[in-house]
PDB file of C-alpha atoms in Angstrom:
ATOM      1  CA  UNK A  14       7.716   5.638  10.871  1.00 48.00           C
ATOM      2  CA  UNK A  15      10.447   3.683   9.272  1.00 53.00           C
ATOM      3  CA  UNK A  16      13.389   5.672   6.952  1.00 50.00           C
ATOM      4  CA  UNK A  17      13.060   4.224   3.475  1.00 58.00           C
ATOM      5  CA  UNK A  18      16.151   6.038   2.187  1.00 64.00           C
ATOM      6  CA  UNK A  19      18.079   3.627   4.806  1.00 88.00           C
ATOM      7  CA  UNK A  20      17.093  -0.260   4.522  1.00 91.00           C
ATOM      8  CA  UNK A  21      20.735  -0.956   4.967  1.00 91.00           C
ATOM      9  CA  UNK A  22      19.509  -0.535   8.927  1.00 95.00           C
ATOM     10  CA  UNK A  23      17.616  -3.166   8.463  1.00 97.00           C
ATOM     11  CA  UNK A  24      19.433  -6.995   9.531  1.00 97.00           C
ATOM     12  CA  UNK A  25      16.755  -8.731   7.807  1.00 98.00           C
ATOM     13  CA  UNK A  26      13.607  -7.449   5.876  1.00 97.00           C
ATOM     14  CA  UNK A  27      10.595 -10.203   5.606  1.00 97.00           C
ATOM     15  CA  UNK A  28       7.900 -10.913   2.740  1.00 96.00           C
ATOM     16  CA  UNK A  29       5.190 -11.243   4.757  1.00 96.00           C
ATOM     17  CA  UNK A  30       1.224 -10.732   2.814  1.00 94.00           C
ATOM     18  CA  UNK A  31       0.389  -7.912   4.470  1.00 92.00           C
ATOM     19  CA  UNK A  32       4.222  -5.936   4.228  1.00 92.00           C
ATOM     20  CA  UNK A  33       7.780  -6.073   4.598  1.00 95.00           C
ATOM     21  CA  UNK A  34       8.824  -6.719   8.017  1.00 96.00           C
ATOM     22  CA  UNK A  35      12.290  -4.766   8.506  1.00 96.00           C
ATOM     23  CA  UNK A  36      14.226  -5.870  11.467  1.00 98.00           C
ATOM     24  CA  UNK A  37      17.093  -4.253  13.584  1.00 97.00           C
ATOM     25  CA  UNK A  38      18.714  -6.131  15.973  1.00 98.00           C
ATOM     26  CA  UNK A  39      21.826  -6.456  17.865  1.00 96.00           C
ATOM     27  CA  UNK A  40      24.197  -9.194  19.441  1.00 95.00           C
ATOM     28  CA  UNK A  41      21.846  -9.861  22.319  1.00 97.00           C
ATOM     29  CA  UNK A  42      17.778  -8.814  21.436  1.00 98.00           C
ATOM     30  CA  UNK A  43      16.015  -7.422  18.525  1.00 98.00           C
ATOM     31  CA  UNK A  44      15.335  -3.463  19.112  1.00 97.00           C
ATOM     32  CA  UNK A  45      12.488  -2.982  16.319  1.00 97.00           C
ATOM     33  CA  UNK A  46      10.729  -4.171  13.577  1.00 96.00           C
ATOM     34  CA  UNK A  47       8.736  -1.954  11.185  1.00 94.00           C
ATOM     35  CA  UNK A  48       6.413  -2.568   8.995  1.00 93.00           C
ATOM     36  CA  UNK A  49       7.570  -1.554   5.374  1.00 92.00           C
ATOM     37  CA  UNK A  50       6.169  -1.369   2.302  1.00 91.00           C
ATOM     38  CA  UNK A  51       5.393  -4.760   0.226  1.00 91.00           C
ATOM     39  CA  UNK A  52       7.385  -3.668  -2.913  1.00 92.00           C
ATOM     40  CA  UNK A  53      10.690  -3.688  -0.574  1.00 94.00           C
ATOM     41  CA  UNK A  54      12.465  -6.419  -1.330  1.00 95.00           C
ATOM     42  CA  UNK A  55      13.488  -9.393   1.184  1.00 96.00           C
ATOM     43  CA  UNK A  56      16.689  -9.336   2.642  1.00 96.00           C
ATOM     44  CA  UNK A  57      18.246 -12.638   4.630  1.00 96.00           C
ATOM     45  CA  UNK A  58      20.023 -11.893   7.701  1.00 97.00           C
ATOM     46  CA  UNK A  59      23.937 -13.275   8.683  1.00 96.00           C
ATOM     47  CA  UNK A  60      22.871 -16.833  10.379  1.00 94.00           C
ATOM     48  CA  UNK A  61      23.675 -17.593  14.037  1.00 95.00           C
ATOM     49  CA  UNK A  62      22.172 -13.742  14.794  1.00 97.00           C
ATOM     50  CA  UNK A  63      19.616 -12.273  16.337  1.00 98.00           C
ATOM     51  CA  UNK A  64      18.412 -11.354  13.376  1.00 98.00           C
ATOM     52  CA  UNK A  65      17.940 -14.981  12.228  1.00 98.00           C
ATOM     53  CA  UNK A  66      16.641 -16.087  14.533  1.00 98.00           C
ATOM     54  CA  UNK A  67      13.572 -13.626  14.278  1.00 98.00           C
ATOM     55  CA  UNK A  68      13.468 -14.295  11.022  1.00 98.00           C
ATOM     56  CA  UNK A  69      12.676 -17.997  11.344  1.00 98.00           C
ATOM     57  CA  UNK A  70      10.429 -16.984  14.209  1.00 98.00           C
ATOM     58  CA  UNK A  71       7.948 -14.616  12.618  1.00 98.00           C
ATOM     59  CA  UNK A  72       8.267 -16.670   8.844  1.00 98.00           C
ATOM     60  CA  UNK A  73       7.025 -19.648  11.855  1.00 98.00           C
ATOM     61  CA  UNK A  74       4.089 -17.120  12.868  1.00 98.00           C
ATOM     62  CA  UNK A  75       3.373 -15.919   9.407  1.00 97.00           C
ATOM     63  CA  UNK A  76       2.984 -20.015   8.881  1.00 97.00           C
ATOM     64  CA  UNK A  77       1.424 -21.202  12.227  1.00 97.00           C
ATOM     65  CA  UNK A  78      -0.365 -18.393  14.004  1.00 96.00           C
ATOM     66  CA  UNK A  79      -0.287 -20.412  17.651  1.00 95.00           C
ATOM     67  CA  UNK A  80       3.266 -20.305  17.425  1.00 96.00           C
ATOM     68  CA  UNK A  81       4.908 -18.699  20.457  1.00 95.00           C
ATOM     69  CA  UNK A  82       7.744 -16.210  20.320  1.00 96.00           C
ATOM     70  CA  UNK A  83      10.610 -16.825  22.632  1.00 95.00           C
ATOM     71  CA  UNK A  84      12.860 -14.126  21.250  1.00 95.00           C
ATOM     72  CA  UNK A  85      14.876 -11.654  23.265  1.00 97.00           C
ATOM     73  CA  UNK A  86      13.764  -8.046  22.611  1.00 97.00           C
ATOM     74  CA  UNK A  87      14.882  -5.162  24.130  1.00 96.00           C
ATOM     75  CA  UNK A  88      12.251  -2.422  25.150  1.00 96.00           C
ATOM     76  CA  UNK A  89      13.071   0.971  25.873  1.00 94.00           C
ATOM     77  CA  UNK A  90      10.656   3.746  26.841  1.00 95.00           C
ATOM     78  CA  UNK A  91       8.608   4.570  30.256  1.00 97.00           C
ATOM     79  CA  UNK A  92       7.746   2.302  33.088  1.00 97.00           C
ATOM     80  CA  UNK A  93       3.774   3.151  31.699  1.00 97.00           C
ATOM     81  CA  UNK A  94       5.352   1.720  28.060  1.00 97.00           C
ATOM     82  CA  UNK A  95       6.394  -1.268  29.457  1.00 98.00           C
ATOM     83  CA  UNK A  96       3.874  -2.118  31.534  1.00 98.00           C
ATOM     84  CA  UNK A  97       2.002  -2.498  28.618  1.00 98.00           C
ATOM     85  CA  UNK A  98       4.076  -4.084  26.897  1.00 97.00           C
ATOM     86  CA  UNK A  99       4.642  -6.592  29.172  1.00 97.00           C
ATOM     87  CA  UNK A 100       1.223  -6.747  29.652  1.00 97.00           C
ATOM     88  CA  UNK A 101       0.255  -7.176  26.053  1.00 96.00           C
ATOM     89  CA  UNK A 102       2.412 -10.318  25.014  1.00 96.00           C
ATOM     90  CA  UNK A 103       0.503 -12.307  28.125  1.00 96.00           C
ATOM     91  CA  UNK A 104      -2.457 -11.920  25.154  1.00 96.00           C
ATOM     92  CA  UNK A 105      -2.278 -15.386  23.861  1.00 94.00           C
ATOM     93  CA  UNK A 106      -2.831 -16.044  20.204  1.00 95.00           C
ATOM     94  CA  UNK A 107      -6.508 -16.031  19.386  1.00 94.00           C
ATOM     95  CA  UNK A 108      -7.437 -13.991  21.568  1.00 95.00           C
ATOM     96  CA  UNK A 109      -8.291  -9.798  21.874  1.00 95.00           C
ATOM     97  CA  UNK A 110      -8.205  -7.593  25.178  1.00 95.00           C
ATOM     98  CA  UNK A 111     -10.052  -3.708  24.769  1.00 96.00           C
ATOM     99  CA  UNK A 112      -7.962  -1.016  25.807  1.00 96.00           C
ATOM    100  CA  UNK A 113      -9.825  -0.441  28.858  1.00 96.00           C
ATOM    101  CA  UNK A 114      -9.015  -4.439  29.705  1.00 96.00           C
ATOM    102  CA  UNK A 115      -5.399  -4.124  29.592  1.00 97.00           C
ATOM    103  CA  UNK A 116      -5.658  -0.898  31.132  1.00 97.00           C
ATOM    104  CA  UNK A 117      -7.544  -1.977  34.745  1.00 97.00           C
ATOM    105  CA  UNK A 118      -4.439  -4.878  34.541  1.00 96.00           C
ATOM    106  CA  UNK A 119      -1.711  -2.020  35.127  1.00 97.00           C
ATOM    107  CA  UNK A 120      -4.045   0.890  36.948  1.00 96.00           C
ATOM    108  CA  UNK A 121      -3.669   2.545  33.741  1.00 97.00           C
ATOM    109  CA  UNK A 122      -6.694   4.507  31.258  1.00 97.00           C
ATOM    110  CA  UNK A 123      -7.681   3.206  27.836  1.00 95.00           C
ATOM    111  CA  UNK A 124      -5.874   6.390  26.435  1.00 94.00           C
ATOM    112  CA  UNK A 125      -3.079   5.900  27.682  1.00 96.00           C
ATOM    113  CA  UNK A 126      -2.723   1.996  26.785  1.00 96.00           C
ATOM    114  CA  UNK A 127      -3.268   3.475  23.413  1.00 94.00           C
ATOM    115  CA  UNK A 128      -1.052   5.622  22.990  1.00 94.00           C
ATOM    116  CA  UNK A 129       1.679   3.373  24.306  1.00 96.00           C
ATOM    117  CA  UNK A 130       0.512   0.796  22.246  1.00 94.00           C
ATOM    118  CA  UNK A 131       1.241   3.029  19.186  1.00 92.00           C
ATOM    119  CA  UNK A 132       4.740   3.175  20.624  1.00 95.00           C
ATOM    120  CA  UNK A 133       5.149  -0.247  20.760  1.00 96.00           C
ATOM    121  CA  UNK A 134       8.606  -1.071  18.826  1.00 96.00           C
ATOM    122  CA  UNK A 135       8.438  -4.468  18.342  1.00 97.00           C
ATOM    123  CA  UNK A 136       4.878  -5.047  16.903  1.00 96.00           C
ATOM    124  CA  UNK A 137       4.004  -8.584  16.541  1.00 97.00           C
ATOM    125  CA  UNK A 138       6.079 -10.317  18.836  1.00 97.00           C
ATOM    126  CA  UNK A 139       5.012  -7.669  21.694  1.00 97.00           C
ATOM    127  CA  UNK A 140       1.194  -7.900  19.998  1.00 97.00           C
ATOM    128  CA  UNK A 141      -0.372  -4.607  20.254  1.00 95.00           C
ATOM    129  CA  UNK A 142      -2.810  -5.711  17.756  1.00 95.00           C
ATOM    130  CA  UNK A 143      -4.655  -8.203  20.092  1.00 96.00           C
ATOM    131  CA  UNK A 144      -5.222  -5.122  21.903  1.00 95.00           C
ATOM    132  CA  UNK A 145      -8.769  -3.431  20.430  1.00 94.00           C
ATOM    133  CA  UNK A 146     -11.683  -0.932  21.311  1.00 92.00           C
ATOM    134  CA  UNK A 147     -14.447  -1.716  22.784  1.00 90.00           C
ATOM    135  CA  UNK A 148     -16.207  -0.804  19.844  1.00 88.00           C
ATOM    136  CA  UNK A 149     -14.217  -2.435  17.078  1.00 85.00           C
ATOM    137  CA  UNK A 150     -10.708  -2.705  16.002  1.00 87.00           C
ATOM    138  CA  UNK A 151      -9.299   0.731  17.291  1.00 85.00           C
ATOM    139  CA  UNK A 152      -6.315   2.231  16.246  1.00 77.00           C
ATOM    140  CA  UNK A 153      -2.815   0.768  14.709  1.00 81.00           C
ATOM    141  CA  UNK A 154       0.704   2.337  13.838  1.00 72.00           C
ATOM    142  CA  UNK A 155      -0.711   5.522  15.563  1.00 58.00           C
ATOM    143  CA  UNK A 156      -3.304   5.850  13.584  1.00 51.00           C
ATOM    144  CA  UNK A 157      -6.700   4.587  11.905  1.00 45.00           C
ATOM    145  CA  UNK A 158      -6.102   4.817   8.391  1.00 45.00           C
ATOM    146  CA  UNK A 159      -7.272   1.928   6.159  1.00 47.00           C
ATOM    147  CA  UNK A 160      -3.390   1.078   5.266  1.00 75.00           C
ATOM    148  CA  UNK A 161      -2.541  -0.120   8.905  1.00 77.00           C
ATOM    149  CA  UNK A 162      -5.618  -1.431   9.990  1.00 85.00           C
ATOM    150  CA  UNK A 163      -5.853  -3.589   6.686  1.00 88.00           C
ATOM    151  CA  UNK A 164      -2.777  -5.073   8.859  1.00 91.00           C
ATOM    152  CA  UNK A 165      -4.295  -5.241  12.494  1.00 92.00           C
ATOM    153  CA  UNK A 166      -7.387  -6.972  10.373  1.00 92.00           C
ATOM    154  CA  UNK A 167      -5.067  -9.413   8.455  1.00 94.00           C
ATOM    155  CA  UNK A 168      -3.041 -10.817  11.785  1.00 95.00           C
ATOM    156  CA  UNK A 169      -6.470 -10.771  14.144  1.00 95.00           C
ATOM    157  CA  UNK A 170      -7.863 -12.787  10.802  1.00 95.00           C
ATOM    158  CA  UNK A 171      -4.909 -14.758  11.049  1.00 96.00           C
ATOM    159  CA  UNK A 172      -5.486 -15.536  14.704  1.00 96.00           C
ATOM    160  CA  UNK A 173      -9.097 -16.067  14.109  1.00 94.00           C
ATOM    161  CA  UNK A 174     -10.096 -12.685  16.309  1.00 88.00           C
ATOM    162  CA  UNK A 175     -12.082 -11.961  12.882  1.00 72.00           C
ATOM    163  CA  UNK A 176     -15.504 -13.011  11.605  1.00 51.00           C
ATOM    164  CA  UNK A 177     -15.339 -10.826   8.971  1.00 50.00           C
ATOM    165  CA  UNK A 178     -11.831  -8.630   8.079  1.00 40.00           C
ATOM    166  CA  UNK A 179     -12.605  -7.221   4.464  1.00 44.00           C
ATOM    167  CA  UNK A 180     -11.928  -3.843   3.672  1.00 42.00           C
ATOM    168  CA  UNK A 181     -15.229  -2.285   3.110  1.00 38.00           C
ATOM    169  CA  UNK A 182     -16.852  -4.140   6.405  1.00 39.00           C
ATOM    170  CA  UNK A 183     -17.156  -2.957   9.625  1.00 43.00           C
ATOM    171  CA  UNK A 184     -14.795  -6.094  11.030  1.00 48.00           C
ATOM    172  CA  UNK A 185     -16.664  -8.249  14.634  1.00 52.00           C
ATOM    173  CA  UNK A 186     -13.963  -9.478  16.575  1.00 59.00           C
ATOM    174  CA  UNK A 187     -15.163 -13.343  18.018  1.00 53.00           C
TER     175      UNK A 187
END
């Protein structure tokens, strides 16, 4: 969960409908992005960073949900992490994988891909929500409240993994 007493640690901090997108990045890869709340305000990164560039990249998401990320991002945590990591951005756009999927991939469990998923520090370009239950949508952010899956439902809507992504409807992925 993001600091919101420090958004000067974020480079660059995106409108998108759904949130703020706060990014940190350095000189070489970006290291996070968070999902903040929609009343933050935008902030534009230096140009010619990092930061910049994954600005342009996501707003180019946000705008054209094919698009295909080709930033550098630097992922830290266990091998098991980044196996699914890795794993999870070979899920193309438009298209969903159930825990237990991506989890016979990497001789993994389905709990376990969860719970790295809800690690995941770089949601959206490393897409943990194209990753879902067998049953539904699953978890997001660590969690199933309404606030973060209202998210996972907006970019599988996006994506067209949705029939149906309102609120108050039990949401069939395609």
């Amino acid at each position: 969960m993001p600091i919101l007493s420090n958004l000067d640690q974020y480079d660059a901090r995106i409108r998108a409908p759904f949130a703020t997108l706060g990014v940190i990045a350095d000189n070489m890869a970006v290291t996070a992005i968070h999902f903040l709340p929609a009343t933050i305000e935008a902030k534009s990164p230096k140009t010619n960073t990092i930061a910049h560039l994954a600005t342009v990249q996501l707003m180019s998401y946000l705008d054209n949900p094919s698009f295909r990320f080709d930033l550098p991002v630097r992922l830290s945590g266990s091998k098991h992490q980044l196996d699914v990591w890795h794993a999870m951005q070979k899920i193309t756009s438009g298209k969903t994988k159930t825990y237990g999927e991506l989890a016979d991939t990497i001789a993994s469990s389905p709990r376990a891909v969860g719970t790295a998923c809800g690690r995941n520090p770089v949601p959206i370009v490393v897409p943990c929500h194209r990753v879902v239950a067998a049953n539904g949508l699953g978890g997001f952010m660590r969690g199933k409240q309404d606030d973060p899956l209202a998210i996972k439902r907006w970019l599988l809507t996006h994506e067209g993994c949705l029939v149906d992504a309102s609120k108050n409807s039990q949401a069939k992925l395609l």
